[in-house]
XYZ file of C-alpha atoms in Angstrom:
749
model
C 75.180 109.273 105.570
C 73.129 108.520 102.167
C 71.124 105.347 102.535
C 72.977 102.168 102.149
C 72.229 100.088 99.106
C 72.690 96.226 99.206
C 74.115 95.472 95.540
C 75.343 92.024 94.021
C 79.030 92.253 93.427
C 79.155 92.504 89.749
C 77.300 95.851 90.086
C 79.519 97.101 92.466
C 82.687 96.896 90.038
C 80.275 98.580 87.235
C 79.554 101.398 89.455
C 83.027 102.131 90.400
C 84.691 101.701 87.063
C 82.401 104.249 85.784
C 84.022 106.747 88.122
C 87.645 105.550 87.428
C 87.202 104.862 83.365
C 88.018 101.569 81.814
C 91.264 102.693 80.144
C 93.994 99.931 80.821
C 97.450 100.059 80.614
C 99.264 97.259 78.990
C 99.334 94.122 81.595
C 101.722 93.373 84.038
C 102.331 89.480 84.240
C 103.696 88.225 87.561
C 105.968 85.641 86.870
C 104.444 82.011 87.835
C 107.479 81.195 89.840
C 107.952 84.529 91.537
C 110.117 83.852 94.854
C 108.030 84.048 98.110
C 110.060 84.413 101.058
C 108.594 82.136 103.998
C 107.107 84.169 106.652
C 108.600 83.586 110.174
C 106.182 81.588 112.295
C 104.430 83.532 114.986
C 103.394 82.279 118.427
C 99.691 82.319 119.232
C 98.857 83.871 122.274
C 97.197 81.545 124.838
C 93.946 82.464 126.731
C 95.977 81.276 129.486
C 98.504 84.075 129.185
C 96.487 86.978 130.623
C 95.426 87.886 134.059
C 92.362 85.972 135.038
C 89.908 86.509 138.169
C 87.327 83.962 138.853
C 85.920 82.513 142.040
C 88.373 79.490 141.862
C 91.131 80.840 140.051
C 92.946 84.195 140.533
C 96.255 84.989 137.925
C 98.537 87.581 138.279
C 101.480 88.887 136.444
C 104.574 89.777 137.885
C 107.873 91.439 136.764
C 111.173 90.382 138.656
C 114.324 92.872 138.135
C 117.690 92.707 140.006
C 119.420 95.643 141.257
C 120.582 97.137 138.051
C 116.859 96.709 136.557
C 117.639 93.652 134.446
C 114.804 91.135 134.243
C 115.438 87.603 135.971
C 113.876 84.899 133.936
C 114.824 81.637 135.572
C 113.014 81.558 138.682
C 110.986 78.578 139.813
C 107.366 78.284 141.059
C 108.741 77.273 144.675
C 110.899 80.596 144.387
C 107.551 82.640 145.069
C 104.943 83.389 147.259
C 101.693 85.233 147.051
C 99.998 87.100 150.113
C 96.210 87.746 149.787
C 94.566 89.787 152.275
C 97.568 89.117 154.712
C 97.595 85.543 154.219
C 99.789 83.166 152.225
C 97.823 81.309 149.223
C 99.160 78.012 147.483
C 100.268 78.341 143.869
C 98.317 76.071 141.574
C 99.964 77.123 138.172
C 103.273 78.964 137.073
C 104.691 79.957 133.763
C 106.835 82.598 132.217
C 105.563 84.367 129.236
C 108.015 86.050 126.779
C 106.817 88.578 124.456
C 110.230 89.333 122.801
C 111.325 87.893 119.525
C 114.206 85.936 119.683
C 116.088 88.503 117.217
C 114.476 91.680 118.885
C 117.813 93.451 119.170
C 118.523 92.823 115.478
C 115.093 93.744 114.400
C 115.269 96.954 116.702
C 118.393 97.857 114.785
C 117.134 97.098 111.571
C 113.930 99.174 112.385
C 115.938 102.054 112.907
C 117.779 101.798 109.969
C 114.909 100.837 107.328
C 112.303 103.016 108.428
C 113.767 106.395 107.770
C 114.900 104.518 104.386
C 111.366 103.708 103.778
C 110.131 107.229 104.291
C 112.888 108.667 101.872
C 111.660 111.304 99.567
C 113.135 109.182 96.842
C 111.680 105.736 97.599
C 107.892 104.860 98.334
C 106.981 103.694 101.651
C 106.543 99.828 102.176
C 102.968 98.925 102.966
C 102.356 97.876 106.513
C 101.501 93.886 107.075
C 98.121 93.437 108.447
C 98.249 91.862 111.652
C 95.816 89.179 112.715
C 95.350 88.643 116.469
C 97.416 85.806 117.027
C 100.299 87.561 115.378
C 100.461 90.402 117.960
C 103.243 90.446 119.895
C 102.832 93.472 122.090
C 100.066 95.743 122.301
C 100.833 99.503 123.108
C 98.152 102.810 123.548
C 100.390 105.732 123.639
C 97.863 108.252 125.470
C 98.334 112.057 125.262
C 96.564 113.673 128.084
C 96.150 116.879 125.863
C 93.058 117.847 127.829
C 95.458 119.085 130.667
C 98.803 119.213 129.150
C 100.620 122.700 128.642
C 101.934 123.529 125.123
C 105.666 122.830 126.308
C 104.662 119.437 127.663
C 102.950 118.708 124.109
C 105.799 119.518 121.891
C 108.162 117.492 123.887
C 105.546 114.476 123.845
C 105.195 114.939 120.228
C 109.215 114.685 119.824
C 109.260 111.569 121.993
C 106.375 109.837 119.912
C 108.124 110.617 116.429
C 111.422 109.093 117.877
C 109.520 106.133 119.273
C 107.694 105.492 115.583
C 111.324 106.148 113.969
C 113.360 103.526 115.871
C 110.903 101.407 118.145
C 108.041 99.916 116.514
C 108.841 96.403 115.798
C 107.105 93.617 113.854
C 104.254 92.276 115.607
C 103.561 95.598 117.608
C 99.843 96.906 117.325
C 100.238 100.562 118.350
C 97.653 103.457 119.070
C 98.733 107.148 119.809
C 95.051 108.315 121.571
C 94.419 111.841 122.767
C 92.447 112.282 125.766
C 90.157 114.733 124.107
C 89.348 112.698 120.840
C 86.660 110.864 122.572
C 85.427 106.943 121.114
C 86.669 107.594 117.431
C 90.061 107.815 118.511
C 90.137 104.512 120.307
C 90.287 102.438 117.131
C 93.774 103.368 116.078
C 95.445 100.199 116.771
C 97.872 99.823 113.664
C 101.287 98.559 112.726
C 101.165 101.358 109.866
C 103.853 103.889 110.423
C 102.326 106.518 108.238
C 99.220 106.263 110.111
C 101.194 106.376 113.379
C 102.769 109.801 111.875
C 99.459 111.239 110.835
C 98.301 110.349 114.373
C 101.148 112.519 115.977
C 100.226 115.409 113.758
C 97.134 115.370 115.374
C 98.521 115.854 118.966
C 98.146 119.353 119.334
C 97.798 121.671 122.239
C 94.471 123.367 122.555
C 93.752 126.994 124.280
C 90.313 125.280 125.431
C 92.731 122.716 127.641
C 93.307 123.522 131.192
C 96.857 123.607 130.422
C 98.609 126.802 129.893
C 101.602 127.991 127.625
C 104.095 126.176 130.156
C 104.011 123.708 132.757
C 104.103 126.475 135.590
C 102.616 129.867 134.414
C 104.865 132.805 135.238
C 104.393 134.830 138.333
C 103.291 138.665 137.557
C 102.776 140.733 140.202
C 101.749 143.582 138.487
C 98.699 141.691 137.034
C 95.617 141.075 139.263
C 94.152 138.953 136.153
C 96.242 135.759 136.919
C 94.610 133.431 135.350
C 95.957 129.909 135.497
C 98.954 131.409 137.497
C 96.297 131.868 140.261
C 97.100 128.568 141.913
C 100.615 129.264 142.299
C 100.028 132.512 144.558
C 99.973 132.134 148.436
C 96.732 131.556 149.991
C 96.451 134.769 152.108
C 96.504 137.954 150.681
C 94.341 140.815 152.518
C 91.790 143.192 151.074
C 89.940 142.943 147.794
C 92.530 141.694 145.721
C 92.990 138.796 147.901
C 89.003 137.878 147.205
C 89.325 138.497 143.439
C 92.421 136.159 143.487
C 90.889 133.606 145.592
C 88.066 133.476 143.363
C 90.139 133.004 140.029
C 91.938 130.233 142.144
C 88.672 128.640 142.769
C 87.704 128.929 139.548
C 90.857 127.367 137.889
C 90.720 124.417 140.605
C 87.088 123.478 139.208
C 88.170 123.719 136.004
C 91.242 121.656 136.679
C 88.862 119.178 138.434
C 86.541 118.870 135.568
C 89.159 118.037 133.253
C 90.932 115.617 135.352
C 87.644 113.544 135.374
C 87.516 113.994 131.922
C 91.123 112.498 131.492
C 90.280 109.471 133.716
C 87.217 109.083 131.813
C 88.972 108.851 128.262
C 91.585 106.606 130.008
C 88.933 104.025 131.313
C 87.566 103.860 127.625
C 90.569 102.995 126.020
C 91.276 100.178 128.792
C 87.751 98.770 128.102
C 88.813 98.643 124.445
C 92.192 97.074 125.248
C 90.672 94.382 127.468
C 89.388 92.801 124.006
C 93.176 92.308 122.844
C 95.095 89.611 123.299
C 97.769 89.192 126.114
C 99.446 91.392 128.443
C 99.014 95.219 127.267
C 100.685 98.661 128.077
C 99.008 101.933 128.011
C 101.986 104.874 128.202
C 100.555 107.910 129.610
C 101.951 111.413 128.992
C 100.525 113.938 131.245
C 101.303 116.954 133.625
C 100.327 115.341 136.612
C 97.561 114.110 138.424
C 97.182 115.282 142.072
C 95.330 112.716 144.435
C 94.911 115.209 147.161
C 92.606 118.538 146.986
C 95.233 121.487 147.130
C 92.818 123.245 149.700
C 93.130 120.252 152.197
C 94.177 116.724 152.697
C 90.695 115.675 151.103
C 91.376 112.699 148.845
C 89.916 113.150 145.310
C 89.228 111.322 142.530
C 89.815 107.979 144.564
C 86.710 106.339 143.432
C 87.382 107.133 139.712
C 91.002 105.906 140.164
C 90.004 102.352 142.208
C 87.388 101.593 139.319
C 90.208 102.246 136.664
C 92.643 99.699 138.499
C 90.455 97.027 138.874
C 89.449 97.454 135.102
C 92.857 97.418 134.241
C 94.202 94.461 136.199
C 91.367 92.374 134.799
C 92.373 93.527 131.201
C 95.858 92.920 131.670
C 96.903 96.261 131.363
C 99.806 97.890 132.767
C 100.480 101.781 133.176
C 103.691 103.301 132.394
C 103.334 107.053 133.157
C 105.804 109.517 131.771
C 105.439 113.382 133.652
C 105.697 115.140 130.412
C 106.826 118.664 132.155
C 110.458 117.116 132.602
C 112.731 118.357 134.876
C 111.036 121.737 136.225
C 112.758 124.360 138.054
C 110.577 125.421 141.136
C 112.313 128.734 141.843
C 112.126 132.105 140.363
C 112.798 132.221 136.632
C 113.459 134.589 134.064
C 109.766 134.530 133.014
C 108.477 135.553 136.316
C 108.005 139.525 136.649
C 108.777 140.068 140.012
C 109.796 143.627 139.828
C 106.274 145.261 140.418
C 104.507 146.344 143.851
C 103.152 143.083 145.184
C 100.482 143.707 148.017
C 101.643 144.075 151.329
C 99.759 144.296 154.944
C 96.715 146.323 155.084
C 96.632 146.195 151.350
C 99.345 148.644 150.859
C 102.138 148.516 148.342
C 105.814 147.788 149.361
C 108.698 146.018 148.061
C 109.651 142.413 148.317
C 113.210 141.298 149.036
C 114.631 138.532 146.751
C 114.498 135.810 149.525
C 110.393 136.522 150.053
C 110.301 136.501 146.272
C 111.787 133.125 146.207
C 109.900 131.583 149.327
C 106.566 132.834 147.778
C 107.115 130.755 144.238
C 109.320 127.766 145.719
C 107.038 126.769 148.302
C 103.706 126.630 145.876
C 105.254 125.261 142.915
C 107.237 122.686 144.569
C 104.423 121.111 146.157
C 102.112 121.341 143.396
C 104.406 119.389 141.470
C 105.171 116.790 144.293
C 101.301 116.254 144.545
C 100.558 116.018 140.739
C 103.023 113.405 140.513
C 101.426 111.310 143.086
C 98.742 110.221 141.024
C 100.783 108.980 138.123
C 103.110 107.112 140.501
C 100.036 105.544 141.931
C 98.599 104.446 138.844
C 101.708 102.740 137.601
C 102.417 101.248 141.095
C 98.993 99.741 141.312
C 99.051 98.219 138.024
C 102.439 96.646 138.191
C 104.211 99.280 135.807
C 106.575 102.300 136.073
C 106.571 105.890 136.845
C 109.248 108.352 134.734
C 109.479 111.879 136.111
C 111.849 114.847 136.539
C 113.485 113.304 133.121
C 113.804 115.660 130.116
C 114.305 112.666 127.751
C 110.635 111.516 127.379
C 111.302 109.035 124.843
C 113.414 107.146 127.906
C 110.157 106.341 129.513
C 109.053 104.695 126.322
C 112.346 102.675 126.147
C 111.953 101.522 129.485
C 108.413 100.847 129.189
C 109.372 98.360 125.955
C 111.888 96.846 127.801
C 109.864 96.136 130.788
C 107.432 94.385 128.328
C 109.639 91.582 127.313
C 108.516 89.107 129.319
C 106.583 88.286 132.829
C 105.704 85.718 135.351
C 102.252 84.490 135.384
C 101.092 82.792 138.738
C 97.933 81.362 139.500
C 96.411 80.581 143.028
C 92.959 79.601 144.471
C 91.558 82.730 146.088
C 89.823 82.319 149.794
C 86.403 81.845 149.697
C 85.983 85.090 151.714
C 87.861 87.047 148.797
C 84.186 87.193 146.833
C 81.903 87.067 150.055
C 79.134 85.046 148.147
C 76.994 84.809 151.011
C 76.645 88.731 152.221
C 77.255 89.984 148.559
C 79.601 92.408 149.799
C 82.464 93.413 147.657
C 85.739 94.148 149.027
C 88.967 94.737 147.669
C 91.425 91.998 148.195
C 95.035 93.120 148.740
C 97.763 91.260 146.902
C 101.679 91.031 147.477
C 104.076 89.146 145.288
C 107.296 88.058 146.920
C 110.663 86.205 145.929
C 111.582 84.290 149.001
C 115.191 84.357 150.163
C 116.101 86.789 147.322
C 116.029 90.417 149.145
C 118.061 91.591 146.544
C 115.275 91.329 143.446
C 112.641 93.480 143.273
C 109.044 92.322 142.118
C 106.408 94.495 140.619
C 102.753 93.137 140.397
C 99.351 94.441 140.743
C 98.051 95.572 144.164
C 95.031 93.586 144.218
C 91.484 93.134 142.793
C 87.893 93.633 143.514
C 85.964 90.717 144.889
C 83.817 90.306 141.527
C 84.243 87.132 139.349
C 84.976 88.120 135.506
C 81.304 87.079 134.668
C 80.072 89.588 136.889
C 82.292 92.299 136.260
C 81.886 91.729 132.155
C 78.147 91.143 131.520
C 77.246 90.302 128.019
C 75.271 92.808 126.228
C 71.787 92.228 125.949
C 69.622 94.845 124.114
C 69.939 95.113 120.226
C 71.690 98.512 120.810
C 74.314 97.109 123.289
C 75.026 94.211 120.986
C 75.818 96.473 117.991
C 77.396 99.130 120.090
C 79.820 96.392 121.741
C 80.913 95.070 118.291
C 81.492 98.620 117.026
C 84.097 99.682 119.569
C 86.106 96.017 119.638
C 89.495 97.115 118.554
C 89.301 93.748 116.636
C 86.260 93.167 114.473
C 83.863 91.021 115.856
C 83.167 87.512 114.135
C 79.732 86.512 114.540
C 79.017 87.440 111.424
C 81.891 87.251 108.624
C 82.131 91.089 107.175
C 85.176 92.077 104.774
C 85.044 96.230 104.577
C 86.690 98.104 101.342
C 86.702 102.165 101.956
C 88.616 104.384 99.193
C 88.719 108.047 98.717
C 87.397 109.439 95.567
C 87.010 112.906 94.084
C 84.560 113.526 91.143
C 83.808 116.696 89.150
C 80.849 118.417 90.734
C 80.699 115.813 93.487
C 83.667 116.688 95.613
C 85.406 114.149 97.796
C 83.922 111.297 99.066
C 84.852 107.983 101.103
C 83.035 105.209 98.914
C 82.356 101.920 101.027
C 81.720 98.401 100.264
C 80.842 95.704 102.773
C 80.940 92.149 101.970
C 78.780 90.135 103.950
C 78.906 86.464 104.143
C 75.444 84.978 103.836
C 76.267 81.742 105.524
C 76.513 83.648 108.747
C 73.203 85.009 108.534
C 69.651 83.199 109.265
C 67.559 82.619 105.900
C 64.052 81.312 106.431
C 62.091 80.380 103.158
C 58.895 82.137 103.139
C 55.432 80.978 101.952
C 55.919 82.453 98.298
C 59.173 80.405 98.445
C 61.728 83.279 98.478
C 64.566 83.045 101.511
C 64.215 85.991 103.845
C 66.756 87.312 106.601
C 66.659 90.576 108.755
C 69.676 91.905 109.408
C 70.494 95.195 111.820
C 73.365 97.380 110.623
C 75.012 100.428 112.514
C 77.558 102.503 110.874
C 79.461 105.652 112.076
C 81.947 107.769 110.448
C 84.527 109.435 112.688
C 86.673 112.469 111.758
C 90.412 112.752 112.607
C 89.354 114.593 115.982
C 87.559 111.481 116.890
C 84.108 113.048 116.600
C 81.012 111.399 114.471
C 80.824 112.849 111.120
C 78.226 110.617 110.086
C 76.000 107.566 111.364
C 73.129 105.417 110.715
C 71.382 102.849 112.327
C 68.768 100.482 110.473
C 67.104 97.326 110.152
C 67.115 95.720 106.645
C 65.356 92.695 105.232
C 66.605 90.837 102.477
C 64.556 88.562 99.960
C 66.122 86.042 97.491
C 64.258 84.222 95.089
C 64.760 80.465 95.182
C 66.337 79.956 91.877
C 69.212 82.601 92.862
C 69.474 81.459 96.333
C 72.587 78.966 95.718
C 74.181 81.362 93.802
C 73.852 84.124 96.125
C 75.361 82.219 99.085
C 78.301 81.580 96.814
C 78.719 84.888 95.796
C 77.633 86.765 98.896
C 76.307 90.220 98.996
C 77.917 93.770 99.372
C 75.994 96.789 101.146
C 77.407 100.080 99.303
C 77.596 103.267 101.259
C 78.972 106.736 100.032
C 79.886 109.249 102.953
C 80.419 112.758 101.325
C 83.361 114.243 102.806
C 83.316 118.331 103.200
C 87.301 118.735 104.419
C 90.359 116.881 104.089
C 91.907 114.929 107.138
C 91.797 111.159 108.442
C 88.277 109.494 108.526
C 87.309 105.985 110.119
C 84.251 104.103 109.082
C 83.123 101.302 111.445
C 80.242 98.888 110.750
C 78.566 96.254 112.907
C 76.009 93.753 111.659
C 73.885 92.156 113.774
C 71.717 89.012 112.554
C 68.266 89.520 114.204
C 67.644 85.603 114.603
C 70.575 84.181 116.596
C 71.520 87.916 117.404
C 75.195 87.120 116.394
C 76.971 90.064 115.728
C 79.786 91.141 113.325
C 82.189 94.255 112.803
C 84.710 95.703 110.687
C 86.539 99.073 110.306
C 88.687 101.070 108.004
C 90.633 104.381 107.823
C 90.767 106.758 105.107
C 92.663 109.655 104.387
C 91.201 112.398 102.563
C 93.930 114.591 100.842
C 93.832 118.144 100.546
C 93.531 118.577 96.566
C 93.988 122.245 96.995
C 97.464 121.853 97.576
C 98.205 121.016 94.161
C 100.336 118.010 95.027
C 100.291 114.682 93.374
C 97.704 112.590 95.044
C 95.691 109.135 93.998
C 92.541 107.887 94.575
C 91.795 104.616 96.587
C 92.522 101.320 94.491
C 89.649 99.392 93.000
C 90.559 95.508 92.353
C 88.573 92.799 90.373
C 88.864 90.385 88.321
C 88.359 91.078 84.630
C 85.194 89.890 82.858
C 84.974 85.959 81.684
C 86.195 86.821 78.092
C 89.709 88.364 79.438
C 90.249 84.620 80.584
C 90.754 82.922 77.444
C 94.090 83.214 77.250
C 94.612 83.031 80.994
C 96.435 79.813 82.593
C 93.498 79.769 84.802
C 90.652 77.711 83.826
C 87.943 78.267 86.362
C 87.229 81.817 84.624
C 83.379 81.513 86.476
C 85.033 81.249 89.795
C 87.525 83.886 89.286
C 84.812 86.316 88.670
C 84.058 86.141 92.546
C 87.003 88.130 93.046
C 85.113 91.766 93.031
C 85.884 94.916 94.435
C 83.922 94.007 97.669
C 85.417 90.374 98.127
C 88.920 91.023 97.243
C 89.423 87.460 97.070
C 91.442 85.921 93.861
C 92.365 82.427 93.117
C 96.081 81.449 92.169
C 96.804 82.094 88.504
C 94.061 84.447 88.023
C 93.814 88.107 86.483
C 93.731 90.981 88.738
C 92.623 94.207 87.279
C 93.137 97.480 89.364
C 92.128 100.958 88.759
C 92.671 104.434 90.426
C 92.480 107.945 89.558
C 95.531 110.729 89.554
C 95.049 114.002 90.712
C 97.184 117.177 90.122
C 99.602 115.525 87.797
C 101.956 118.705 86.413
C 101.697 119.191 82.567
C 104.790 119.911 80.224
C 104.844 123.535 79.412
C 105.203 122.683 75.453
C 102.933 119.511 75.156
C 100.570 120.237 78.063
C 100.808 116.503 78.799
C 102.025 115.167 82.201
C 105.157 112.649 82.293
C 104.159 110.046 84.708
C 105.393 106.539 85.349
C 103.252 103.804 87.226
C 104.946 100.935 88.829
C 102.918 97.871 90.524
C 104.377 96.439 93.790
C 102.998 93.236 95.471
C 103.752 92.350 99.428
C 103.163 89.445 101.782
C 103.702 89.452 105.432
C 105.541 92.750 104.608
C 107.844 91.594 102.362
C 108.362 92.239 98.682
C 107.599 89.373 96.263
C 107.329 91.204 93.261
C 108.150 94.870 91.808
C 106.892 95.131 88.153
C 108.666 97.774 85.687
C 107.876 101.509 85.993
C 105.945 101.995 82.793
C 105.255 105.055 81.220
C 101.897 106.397 81.540
C 100.067 107.340 77.971
C 97.675 109.979 78.730
C 96.936 110.865 75.002
C 93.312 109.124 75.219
C 92.478 111.435 78.572
C 90.524 114.382 78.187
C 90.373 116.199 81.731
C 93.952 115.837 83.060
C 92.900 117.400 86.401
C 91.536 113.834 87.094
C 93.514 110.925 84.820
C 91.837 107.742 85.150
C 94.853 104.888 85.040
C 94.220 100.962 85.167
C 96.277 97.793 84.873
C 96.376 94.355 85.131
C 98.508 91.703 86.922
C 98.560 87.750 86.351
C 98.909 86.497 89.889
C 101.401 83.558 89.576
C 99.848 80.152 90.339
C 103.169 79.330 92.565
C 102.275 81.896 94.985
C 100.986 80.086 98.511
C 97.634 81.358 99.960
C 97.307 84.079 102.133
C 97.265 87.662 102.645
C 98.699 90.086 100.204
C 98.812 93.841 99.364
C 98.880 95.356 96.117
C 100.872 99.046 95.839
C 100.702 101.325 93.042
C 103.308 103.808 92.558
C 103.058 106.865 90.622
C 106.022 109.260 90.094
C 105.392 112.691 88.374
C 109.044 113.819 86.545
C 107.915 117.103 86.213
C 107.285 117.842 90.113
C 109.324 119.173 92.870
C 111.524 116.061 94.338
C 109.516 116.180 97.496
C 106.170 115.359 96.102
C 107.047 113.576 93.020
C 105.912 110.100 94.265
C 102.300 109.334 95.229
C 101.349 105.739 96.275
C 98.127 103.806 97.446
C 97.639 99.783 98.550
C 95.351 97.783 99.295
C 95.138 94.415 100.671
C 93.603 91.120 99.349
C 93.485 87.405 99.830
C 94.869 84.493 97.387
C 93.312 81.272 97.836
C 93.638 77.864 95.996
């Protein structure tokens, strides 16, 4: 990563506009009376709406259903009984928490209709609304265990995920699609952006390096002694040298499977650690080809300690597991793919023919046993965290639907634990078993967490102490840490000779840093900056970690506090794909830490499809405000590419580059139109007229520089907005005729 540079905001705009050019289209005035729908109020998550474990209070969540699986929501505190380690405990608090919107059913139908329309080839997509923590209704991590899944299972899981994004994502949902092979970079993909979720689904692919084969159960080939992954399906007793060779292959595959299983559990553990920072009750929907709890060579439990740590972490983080066996309904007997027509080895190593019933017995017993054992871990994980497990079902999306329905609400029950639950005198750590019951209602089913380890929240989540721990903790937080106020702007740009790059500007609020006046009169602060860029496979593309000292002259200090400072980063990108930049900033004096992150999609320009660079927005120079309604031009200049903060009634300039526009055969000129649209809370509040683009001033038409101007209506309410630019190429084929980019900004009084 090139060395970062701290620049004043005015220099940033000059730097970027040099890449985009300064030619502007006619201004697009936004009417002063532009109608703005009132956003629907969203209830804030309360800190008491989650599982909590202290020496004085244990809160546990429970879902109660009737015989038909429908939620029962009208129970009272006196209807419940909590048993801890075999002893009843007295309830101290009780509530029913609902995460469903009153119009969930209507919203679901509308989403199913609107989503395909938004992705129509003839209509630009609607930019996603950025969710604040208090707006999140449901947090869902869909985890695909691609370390261990077969190619067949991956295919069906991708189909279920697409259907989910098409029809079931709701307003207020924060969603991630995570692969267990992707590492730390995949953890941060929590978003409400359907396009980003589709891109994540495209990255879910089977790898020959995974422990899964082409299908859930590899076919038996009695003529092939090199069985590979099928070695686990042959009988344990075969005579002679062939038996030894196959036994060796079997042991090798079992060791490989164990290695990948430990990797899977580690990845899921990391996901849960990230989810504990999210508000409210969270769900992990795990697609897997199974997780065996016992060693296939005996009854020895395996992964038990790994699972217990994962379950305790999930219970403390208010995470519920919903597990889906991605293999679906599997035949365990002989199939057409099994080659049983050869000469299997008989007693003493001689060849003989096998009767059909013998063949069926040799195949059925190992396959059915392996299937049953592998589902045990999935059932255990779901049951211990109060979730559901779906297996032997070909409709994988049904598991997602059941999980979403189960998330509609839950009872939160608190009680005072027994002193022995934590053993403060002996220091011993024990697992405290919990049972939640509904008294006098045998027809009702209660699902809750199995228990907790007797460690308080403070002991279970020690605060990071060292500089590196503090920066890394902020870096991996799904919601940016707020000790230091940051605002990150990242965009894609491609320049002649320079190739593609991700250009980023980090606005740092000096008020959240500690400045001390030095003997020479200058004000000085020291801050630690850690930045990591992840590729679409979750691997680190580039990173740096450094200490910056900032000195400001006394006469410029107040202006500096008002304007803020921008840290500029440029990351060259060698190949197209989805990239993520995460930055953490630590004030060295107070140890306060802030963090921010952003995704950038770097397109493949070699495909020759219409593409736009990222958008740059800023207020125009002061002289451009002479005829503008706003009378505070000096203040409007604060709205530069780094701040993205504008006053009502101000002018907003935007710039971008158009790549791969088609040229008319006769005129050798493109036929482009540009439209600007404005959104608030996911709703369109302004749509400008699509204007023809005049390219007569352009020389290099491979990279067409474009810009425009909006006047923000003085009646628009303050808040978060999204500017979308839509470019249409009349000469391109219908499928690739439209390209869009958007950027969010804040409107203030």
